[in-house]
Amino acid sequence: MTRVLVVDDEPQILRGLGTNLRARGYDVDTAPDGERALTVAASTLPDVVILDLGLPGIDGVEVIRGLRAWTRTPIIVLSARHHEPAKVDALDAGADDYITKPFGMPELLARIRAALRR
Protein backbone atom coordinates (compact mmCIF):
# COMPACT_ATOMS: atom_id res chain seq x y z
CA MET A 1 0.00 0.00 0.00
CA THR A 2 1.29 3.49 -0.83
CA ARG A 3 2.00 5.60 2.26
CA VAL A 4 1.24 9.33 2.07
CA LEU A 5 2.24 11.92 4.67
CA VAL A 6 -0.08 14.95 4.68
CA VAL A 7 1.30 18.03 6.45
CA ASP A 8 -1.04 20.97 7.06
CA ASP A 9 -1.93 23.16 10.04
CA GLU A 10 -5.61 23.26 9.06
CA PRO A 11 -7.43 20.36 10.78
CA GLN A 12 -10.15 20.29 8.11
CA ILE A 13 -7.55 19.82 5.35
CA LEU A 14 -5.88 16.99 7.30
CA ARG A 15 -9.25 15.28 7.86
CA GLY A 16 -10.49 15.83 4.31
CA LEU A 17 -7.35 14.65 2.59
CA GLY A 18 -6.97 11.75 4.98
CA THR A 19 -10.52 10.58 4.32
CA ASN A 20 -10.26 11.01 0.53
CA LEU A 21 -6.88 9.31 0.23
CA ARG A 22 -7.82 6.38 2.50
CA ALA A 23 -11.00 5.87 0.43
CA ARG A 24 -8.75 5.47 -2.61
CA GLY A 25 -6.52 2.88 -0.98
CA TYR A 26 -3.67 5.00 0.36
CA ASP A 27 -2.20 4.57 3.82
CA VAL A 28 -2.20 8.08 5.34
CA ASP A 29 -0.22 9.70 8.14
CA THR A 30 -0.75 13.34 9.12
CA ALA A 31 1.23 16.07 10.82
CA PRO A 32 0.00 19.54 11.90
CA ASP A 33 3.40 21.27 11.90
CA GLY A 34 6.91 21.08 10.50
CA GLU A 35 8.56 19.50 13.51
CA ARG A 36 6.03 16.67 13.64
CA ALA A 37 6.30 16.24 9.85
CA LEU A 38 10.01 15.53 10.06
CA THR A 39 9.50 13.11 12.96
CA VAL A 40 6.66 11.24 11.24
CA ALA A 41 8.54 11.08 7.93
CA ALA A 42 11.59 9.58 9.64
CA SER A 43 9.53 6.94 11.42
CA THR A 44 7.06 5.97 8.66
CA LEU A 45 9.14 6.53 5.49
CA PRO A 46 6.28 7.78 3.27
CA ASP A 47 6.19 7.16 -0.47
CA VAL A 48 5.03 10.76 -1.07
CA VAL A 49 4.63 13.90 1.06
CA ILE A 50 1.87 16.48 0.57
CA LEU A 51 3.06 19.64 2.30
CA ASP A 52 1.62 23.05 3.12
CA LEU A 53 4.17 25.88 3.29
CA GLY A 54 2.47 28.03 5.95
CA LEU A 55 3.15 25.94 9.04
CA PRO A 56 3.68 26.93 12.67
CA GLY A 57 7.26 26.52 13.88
CA ILE A 58 9.40 25.20 11.06
CA ASP A 59 7.89 26.45 7.79
CA GLY A 60 7.30 24.27 4.76
CA VAL A 61 10.45 25.30 2.89
CA GLU A 62 12.56 24.27 5.90
CA VAL A 63 10.67 20.97 6.04
CA ILE A 64 11.55 20.40 2.38
CA ARG A 65 15.22 21.08 3.13
CA GLY A 66 15.08 18.80 6.15
CA LEU A 67 13.58 15.97 4.12
CA ARG A 68 15.99 16.46 1.25
CA ALA A 69 18.91 16.02 3.65
CA TRP A 70 18.11 12.30 3.82
CA THR A 71 15.40 11.25 1.33
CA ARG A 72 14.37 11.54 -2.31
CA THR A 73 10.69 10.94 -1.49
CA PRO A 74 8.49 13.03 -3.82
CA ILE A 75 7.19 16.21 -2.17
CA ILE A 76 4.06 17.90 -3.49
CA VAL A 77 3.49 21.36 -2.07
CA LEU A 78 -0.18 22.21 -1.47
CA SER A 79 -0.29 25.87 -0.50
CA ALA A 80 -2.40 29.01 -0.57
CA ARG A 81 0.72 30.98 -1.57
CA HIS A 82 0.07 31.96 -5.18
CA HIS A 83 3.05 34.27 -5.73
CA GLU A 84 5.80 33.10 -8.00
CA PRO A 85 8.67 33.67 -5.50
CA ALA A 86 7.05 31.26 -3.00
CA LYS A 87 6.73 28.62 -5.71
CA VAL A 88 10.31 29.13 -6.85
CA ASP A 89 11.63 28.93 -3.26
CA ALA A 90 9.79 25.65 -2.64
CA LEU A 91 10.87 24.09 -5.92
CA ASP A 92 14.47 25.24 -5.46
CA ALA A 93 14.49 23.77 -1.94
CA GLY A 94 13.61 20.38 -3.43
CA ALA A 95 9.84 20.13 -3.90
CA ASP A 96 8.79 18.07 -6.91
CA ASP A 97 5.46 19.76 -7.62
CA TYR A 98 3.35 22.71 -6.47
CA ILE A 99 -0.45 23.00 -6.30
CA THR A 100 -2.26 26.11 -5.10
CA LYS A 101 -5.31 26.08 -2.83
CA PRO A 102 -8.15 25.79 -3.55
CA PHE A 103 -7.51 22.57 -5.45
CA GLY A 104 -9.46 19.73 -6.99
CA MET A 105 -9.06 16.22 -5.65
CA PRO A 106 -8.79 14.66 -9.15
CA GLU A 107 -5.82 16.93 -9.94
CA LEU A 108 -4.10 16.15 -6.63
CA LEU A 109 -4.58 12.41 -7.20
CA ALA A 110 -3.14 12.69 -10.72
CA ARG A 111 -0.12 14.56 -9.38
CA ILE A 112 0.41 11.90 -6.69
CA ARG A 113 0.30 9.19 -9.36
CA ALA A 114 2.73 11.14 -11.53
CA ALA A 115 5.15 11.69 -8.62
CA LEU A 116 5.07 7.99 -7.76
CA ARG A 117 5.86 7.01 -11.36
CA ARG A 118 9.15 8.93 -11.28
Coordinates of N, CA and C in Angstrom, one line a residue:
M1 N 0.8 -1.2 0.0 CA 0.0 0.0 0.0 C 0.9 1.2 0.0
T2 N 0.5 2.2 -0.8 CA 1.3 3.5 -0.8 C 1.0 4.3 0.4
R3 N 2.1 4.8 1.0 CA 2.0 5.6 2.3 C 2.2 7.1 1.9
V4 N 1.2 7.9 2.3 CA 1.2 9.3 2.1 C 1.3 10.1 3.4
L5 N 2.2 11.0 3.5 CA 2.2 11.9 4.7 C 1.6 13.3 4.3
V6 N 0.6 13.7 4.9 CA -0.1 14.9 4.7 C 0.3 15.9 5.8
V7 N 0.8 17.0 5.5 CA 1.3 18.0 6.5 C 0.6 19.3 6.2
D8 N -0.3 19.7 7.2 CA -1.0 21.0 7.1 C -1.5 21.4 8.5
D9 N -1.5 22.7 8.7 CA -1.9 23.2 10.0 C -3.4 23.4 10.1
E10 N -4.2 23.1 9.1 CA -5.6 23.3 9.1 C -6.2 21.9 9.3
P11 N -6.9 21.7 10.5 CA -7.4 20.4 10.8 C -8.4 19.8 9.7
Q12 N -9.2 20.7 9.1 CA -10.2 20.3 8.1 C -9.5 19.8 6.9
I13 N -8.3 20.3 6.5 CA -7.6 19.8 5.4 C -7.0 18.4 5.7
L14 N -6.4 18.3 6.9 CA -5.9 17.0 7.3 C -7.0 15.9 7.3
R15 N -8.1 16.2 7.8 CA -9.3 15.3 7.9 C -9.7 15.0 6.4
G16 N -10.0 16.0 5.7 CA -10.5 15.8 4.3 C -9.6 15.0 3.4
L17 N -8.3 15.4 3.4 CA -7.3 14.7 2.6 C -7.2 13.2 3.1
G18 N -7.1 13.1 4.4 CA -7.0 11.7 5.0 C -8.1 10.8 4.6
T19 N -9.3 11.4 4.7 CA -10.5 10.6 4.3 C -10.5 10.2 2.8
N20 N -10.3 11.2 2.0 CA -10.3 11.0 0.5 C -9.2 10.0 0.1
L21 N -8.0 10.2 0.6 CA -6.9 9.3 0.2 C -7.1 7.9 0.7
R22 N -7.6 7.7 2.0 CA -7.8 6.4 2.5 C -8.9 5.7 1.7
A23 N -9.9 6.4 1.2 CA -11.0 5.9 0.4 C -10.5 5.4 -0.9
R24 N -9.3 5.9 -1.3 CA -8.8 5.5 -2.6 C -7.6 4.5 -2.4
G25 N -7.5 3.9 -1.2 CA -6.5 2.9 -1.0 C -5.1 3.3 -0.5
Y26 N -5.0 4.6 -0.2 CA -3.7 5.0 0.4 C -3.6 4.8 1.9
D27 N -2.4 4.6 2.4 CA -2.2 4.6 3.8 C -1.7 6.0 4.2
V28 N -2.4 6.7 5.1 CA -2.2 8.1 5.3 C -1.7 8.3 6.8
D29 N -0.7 9.1 6.9 CA -0.2 9.7 8.1 C -0.4 11.2 8.0
T30 N -0.6 11.9 9.1 CA -0.7 13.3 9.1 C 0.2 14.0 10.1
A31 N 0.4 15.3 9.9 CA 1.2 16.1 10.8 C 0.7 17.5 10.7
P32 N 0.5 18.2 11.9 CA 0.0 19.5 11.9 C 1.1 20.6 11.9
D33 N 2.3 20.3 11.9 CA 3.4 21.3 11.9 C 4.7 20.7 11.4
G34 N 5.7 21.5 11.1 CA 6.9 21.1 10.5 C 7.7 20.1 11.3
E35 N 7.8 20.4 12.6 CA 8.6 19.5 13.5 C 8.0 18.1 13.5
R36 N 6.7 18.0 13.6 CA 6.0 16.7 13.6 C 6.2 16.0 12.3
A37 N 6.1 16.8 11.2 CA 6.3 16.2 9.9 C 7.6 15.5 9.7
L38 N 8.7 16.2 10.2 CA 10.0 15.5 10.1 C 10.1 14.3 10.9
T39 N 9.5 14.3 12.1 CA 9.5 13.1 13.0 C 8.7 12.0 12.3
V40 N 7.5 12.3 11.8 CA 6.7 11.2 11.2 C 7.3 10.7 10.0
A41 N 7.9 11.5 9.2 CA 8.5 11.1 7.9 C 9.7 10.1 8.2
A42 N 10.5 10.4 9.3 CA 11.6 9.6 9.6 C 11.1 8.2 10.2
S43 N 10.0 8.2 10.8 CA 9.5 6.9 11.4 C 8.7 6.1 10.5
T44 N 8.0 6.7 9.5 CA 7.1 6.0 8.7 C 7.6 5.8 7.2
L45 N 8.6 6.6 6.8 CA 9.1 6.5 5.5 C 8.1 6.6 4.4
P46 N 7.4 7.7 4.3 CA 6.3 7.8 3.3 C 6.8 7.7 1.8
D47 N 5.9 7.3 1.0 CA 6.2 7.2 -0.5 C 6.0 8.5 -1.1
V48 N 5.2 9.4 -0.6 CA 5.0 10.8 -1.1 C 4.6 11.6 0.1
V49 N 5.0 12.9 0.0 CA 4.6 13.9 1.1 C 3.8 15.0 0.4
I50 N 2.7 15.3 1.0 CA 1.9 16.5 0.6 C 2.0 17.5 1.7
L51 N 2.6 18.7 1.3 CA 3.1 19.6 2.3 C 2.6 21.1 2.1
D52 N 2.0 21.6 3.1 CA 1.6 23.1 3.1 C 2.9 23.8 3.5
L53 N 3.0 25.1 3.0 CA 4.2 25.9 3.3 C 4.0 26.7 4.6
G54 N 2.7 27.2 4.8 CA 2.5 28.0 6.0 C 2.2 27.2 7.2
L55 N 3.3 26.8 7.8 CA 3.1 25.9 9.0 C 3.7 26.7 10.3
P56 N 3.1 26.4 11.4 CA 3.7 26.9 12.7 C 5.1 26.3 12.9
G57 N 5.9 27.0 13.6 CA 7.3 26.5 13.9 C 8.1 26.5 12.6
I58 N 8.6 25.3 12.3 CA 9.4 25.2 11.1 C 8.5 25.3 9.9
D59 N 8.8 26.3 8.9 CA 7.9 26.5 7.8 C 8.1 25.4 6.7
G60 N 7.3 25.3 5.8 CA 7.3 24.3 4.8 C 8.6 24.2 4.0
V61 N 9.2 25.3 3.6 CA 10.5 25.3 2.9 C 11.6 24.6 3.7
E62 N 11.6 24.9 5.0 CA 12.6 24.3 5.9 C 12.3 22.8 6.0
V63 N 11.0 22.4 6.0 CA 10.7 21.0 6.0 C 11.2 20.3 4.8
I64 N 11.0 20.9 3.6 CA 11.5 20.4 2.4 C 13.1 20.2 2.5
R65 N 13.8 21.2 3.0 CA 15.2 21.1 3.1 C 15.6 20.0 4.1
G66 N 14.8 19.9 5.2 CA 15.1 18.8 6.2 C 14.9 17.4 5.6
L67 N 13.8 17.3 4.8 CA 13.6 16.0 4.1 C 14.6 15.7 3.1
R68 N 15.0 16.7 2.3 CA 16.0 16.5 1.3 C 17.4 16.1 1.8
A69 N 17.6 16.4 3.1 CA 18.9 16.0 3.7 C 19.1 14.5 3.7
W70 N 18.0 13.8 3.7 CA 18.1 12.3 3.8 C 17.2 11.4 2.9
T71 N 16.3 12.1 2.2 CA 15.4 11.2 1.3 C 15.1 11.9 0.0
R72 N 14.8 11.1 -1.0 CA 14.4 11.5 -2.3 C 12.9 11.3 -2.5
T73 N 12.1 11.1 -1.4 CA 10.7 10.9 -1.5 C 10.1 12.1 -2.2
P74 N 9.1 11.9 -3.1 CA 8.5 13.0 -3.8 C 7.7 13.9 -2.8
I75 N 7.9 15.2 -3.0 CA 7.2 16.2 -2.2 C 6.3 17.1 -3.1
I76 N 5.0 17.1 -2.8 CA 4.1 17.9 -3.5 C 3.6 19.0 -2.5
V77 N 3.9 20.2 -2.9 CA 3.5 21.4 -2.1 C 2.0 21.7 -2.4
L78 N 1.2 21.9 -1.4 CA -0.2 22.2 -1.5 C -0.4 23.5 -0.6
S79 N -0.4 24.6 -1.3 CA -0.3 25.9 -0.5 C -1.2 26.9 -1.0
A80 N -1.6 27.9 -0.2 CA -2.4 29.0 -0.6 C -1.5 30.1 -1.1
R81 N -0.2 30.0 -1.1 CA 0.7 31.0 -1.6 C 0.7 30.9 -3.1
H82 N 0.2 31.9 -3.7 CA 0.1 32.0 -5.2 C 1.2 32.7 -5.9
H83 N 2.0 33.4 -5.1 CA 3.0 34.3 -5.7 C 4.2 33.4 -6.2
E84 N 4.7 33.8 -7.4 CA 5.8 33.1 -8.0 C 7.0 32.9 -7.1
P85 N 7.5 33.9 -6.3 CA 8.7 33.7 -5.5 C 8.5 32.5 -4.5
A86 N 7.3 32.4 -3.9 CA 7.0 31.3 -3.0 C 7.2 29.9 -3.7
K87 N 6.6 29.9 -4.9 CA 6.7 28.6 -5.7 C 8.2 28.3 -6.1
V88 N 8.9 29.3 -6.5 CA 10.3 29.1 -6.8 C 11.1 28.7 -5.6
D89 N 10.9 29.3 -4.5 CA 11.6 28.9 -3.3 C 11.4 27.5 -2.9
A90 N 10.1 27.0 -3.0 CA 9.8 25.6 -2.6 C 10.4 24.7 -3.6
L91 N 10.3 25.0 -4.9 CA 10.9 24.1 -5.9 C 12.4 24.1 -5.8
D92 N 13.0 25.2 -5.6 CA 14.5 25.2 -5.5 C 15.0 24.5 -4.2
A93 N 14.1 24.5 -3.2 CA 14.5 23.8 -1.9 C 14.4 22.3 -2.1
G94 N 13.7 21.8 -3.2 CA 13.6 20.4 -3.4 C 12.2 19.8 -3.6
A95 N 11.2 20.6 -3.6 CA 9.8 20.1 -3.9 C 9.8 19.6 -5.3
D96 N 8.9 18.6 -5.6 CA 8.8 18.1 -6.9 C 7.6 18.7 -7.7
D97 N 6.7 19.2 -7.0 CA 5.5 19.8 -7.6 C 4.8 20.8 -6.7
Y98 N 4.0 21.6 -7.2 CA 3.3 22.7 -6.5 C 1.9 22.9 -6.9
I99 N 1.0 22.8 -6.0 CA -0.4 23.0 -6.3 C -0.9 24.1 -5.4
T100 N -1.7 25.0 -5.9 CA -2.3 26.1 -5.1 C -3.7 25.8 -4.6
K101 N -4.0 26.2 -3.4 CA -5.3 26.1 -2.8 C -6.2 27.2 -3.3
P102 N -7.4 27.0 -3.6 CA -8.1 25.8 -3.5 C -7.7 24.9 -4.7
F103 N -8.0 23.6 -4.5 CA -7.5 22.6 -5.5 C -8.6 21.6 -5.7
G104 N -8.5 20.8 -6.7 CA -9.5 19.7 -7.0 C -8.8 18.4 -6.6
M105 N -9.6 17.5 -6.0 CA -9.1 16.2 -5.6 C -8.6 15.4 -6.9
P106 N -9.3 15.4 -8.0 CA -8.8 14.7 -9.1 C -7.4 15.1 -9.6
E107 N -7.1 16.4 -9.6 CA -5.8 16.9 -9.9 C -4.8 16.5 -8.9
L108 N -5.1 16.6 -7.6 CA -4.1 16.1 -6.6 C -3.8 14.7 -6.8
L109 N -4.8 13.8 -7.0 CA -4.6 12.4 -7.2 C -3.7 12.1 -8.4
A110 N -4.0 12.9 -9.5 CA -3.1 12.7 -10.7 C -1.7 13.1 -10.5
R111 N -1.5 14.1 -9.7 CA -0.1 14.6 -9.4 C 0.6 13.6 -8.5
I112 N -0.2 13.0 -7.5 CA 0.4 11.9 -6.7 C 0.8 10.7 -7.6
R113 N 0.0 10.3 -8.5 CA 0.3 9.2 -9.4 C 1.5 9.5 -10.2
A114 N 1.6 10.7 -10.7 CA 2.7 11.1 -11.5 C 4.0 11.1 -10.7
A115 N 4.0 11.7 -9.5 CA 5.1 11.7 -8.6 C 5.6 10.3 -8.3
L116 N 4.7 9.4 -8.1 CA 5.1 8.0 -7.8 C 5.6 7.2 -8.9
R117 N 5.3 7.7 -10.2 CA 5.9 7.0 -11.4 C 7.3 7.4 -11.6
R118 N 7.8 8.5 -11.0 CA 9.1 8.9 -11.3 C 10.2 8.1 -10.5

